[in-house]
Amino acid sequence: MFRMVSLIFIAFSVSGCAGLDIETLPTKVAGNAHKLKNVLKGYIVYHPMVVVEIGEKELCIAKNEKGQCIKVKTVCGIGEPKTLPDYSKPYLITPKSGFGKAGVDIKIEDGWRLGGIKDESDNTALLSVLAAAGGIETAVEGSVSDTPVSGCSQSGLYQVIPQEGEIKFAPIFKY
């Protein structure tokens, strides 16, 4: 009988925990989110994509005694990586609240990406009850790779696509 009551208590307690639902969202739904008032509950965020600029750069290969460049070589270079939203991969994040002191702090950065999740639940009372019922003692809390790009025939912005053993670049905008 005690075991049955304990199992029911545990099942009830776990069902009331706070958390997040994260689900993929069709791009058309995400694009029409402002028109669909009160239909979507939660936050829309996007999968990040890493973008770099690839183009010709001048590299000083020799300097005079005053530190001025006297010999320049033009090379194909990769700029500093930037993170942009991939609008083809939206997600809907819906927080769920639980019983007692429970909650989830969601941090959205740059207005489009999930920056962090912090669980603010305080289940110490529940854990103490469960531990006592089970005879358990509780514990005391105490850059982008330098992979060369072949030629600079097409300068522009490229998405960095890491694959097993290599990095590929997909063109986004050529100039």
XYZ file of C-alpha atoms in Angstrom, residues 27-89:
63
model
C 8.667 28.786 -41.930
C 5.296 30.075 -43.189
C 3.860 29.984 -39.670
C 6.903 31.807 -38.274
C 6.671 34.401 -41.055
C 3.002 35.050 -40.274
C 3.371 35.009 -36.468
C 2.266 38.636 -36.062
C -0.850 38.015 -38.166
C -1.762 34.902 -36.147
C -2.474 36.785 -32.922
C -3.061 34.556 -29.886
C -2.490 31.364 -31.907
C 1.176 30.837 -31.038
C 2.066 30.788 -27.362
C 5.767 31.217 -26.654
C 8.863 32.661 -28.291
C 10.102 32.197 -31.848
C 13.859 31.768 -32.184
C 16.019 30.730 -35.137
C 18.840 28.283 -35.641
C 22.135 30.201 -35.950
C 24.341 30.042 -39.010
C 27.977 31.096 -39.127
C 28.833 33.468 -41.983
C 32.245 34.681 -43.174
C 33.382 37.092 -45.843
C 35.765 35.613 -48.385
C 37.673 37.993 -50.607
C 41.010 39.369 -51.680
C 43.120 40.919 -48.923
C 46.421 42.734 -49.111
C 49.157 41.233 -46.974
C 52.371 43.090 -46.218
C 55.302 40.728 -46.717
C 58.193 43.204 -46.379
C 58.718 46.409 -44.382
C 61.431 49.044 -44.440
C 63.379 50.254 -41.402
C 60.607 52.778 -40.562
C 57.994 49.989 -40.420
C 56.328 51.017 -43.660
C 55.144 48.301 -46.016
C 57.293 48.102 -49.159
C 56.056 44.831 -50.637
C 52.419 43.722 -50.733
C 50.960 40.390 -51.784
C 47.280 39.919 -52.635
C 45.849 36.762 -51.097
C 42.462 35.164 -50.665
C 41.374 35.709 -47.072
C 38.560 34.784 -44.734
C 37.092 37.468 -42.495
C 35.990 37.175 -38.885
C 33.015 34.826 -38.441
C 29.609 36.340 -37.658
C 26.434 34.630 -36.460
C 23.184 35.336 -38.296
C 19.695 33.821 -38.029
C 18.810 30.991 -40.391
C 15.225 31.970 -41.192
C 14.621 28.570 -42.785
C 14.933 26.904 -39.335
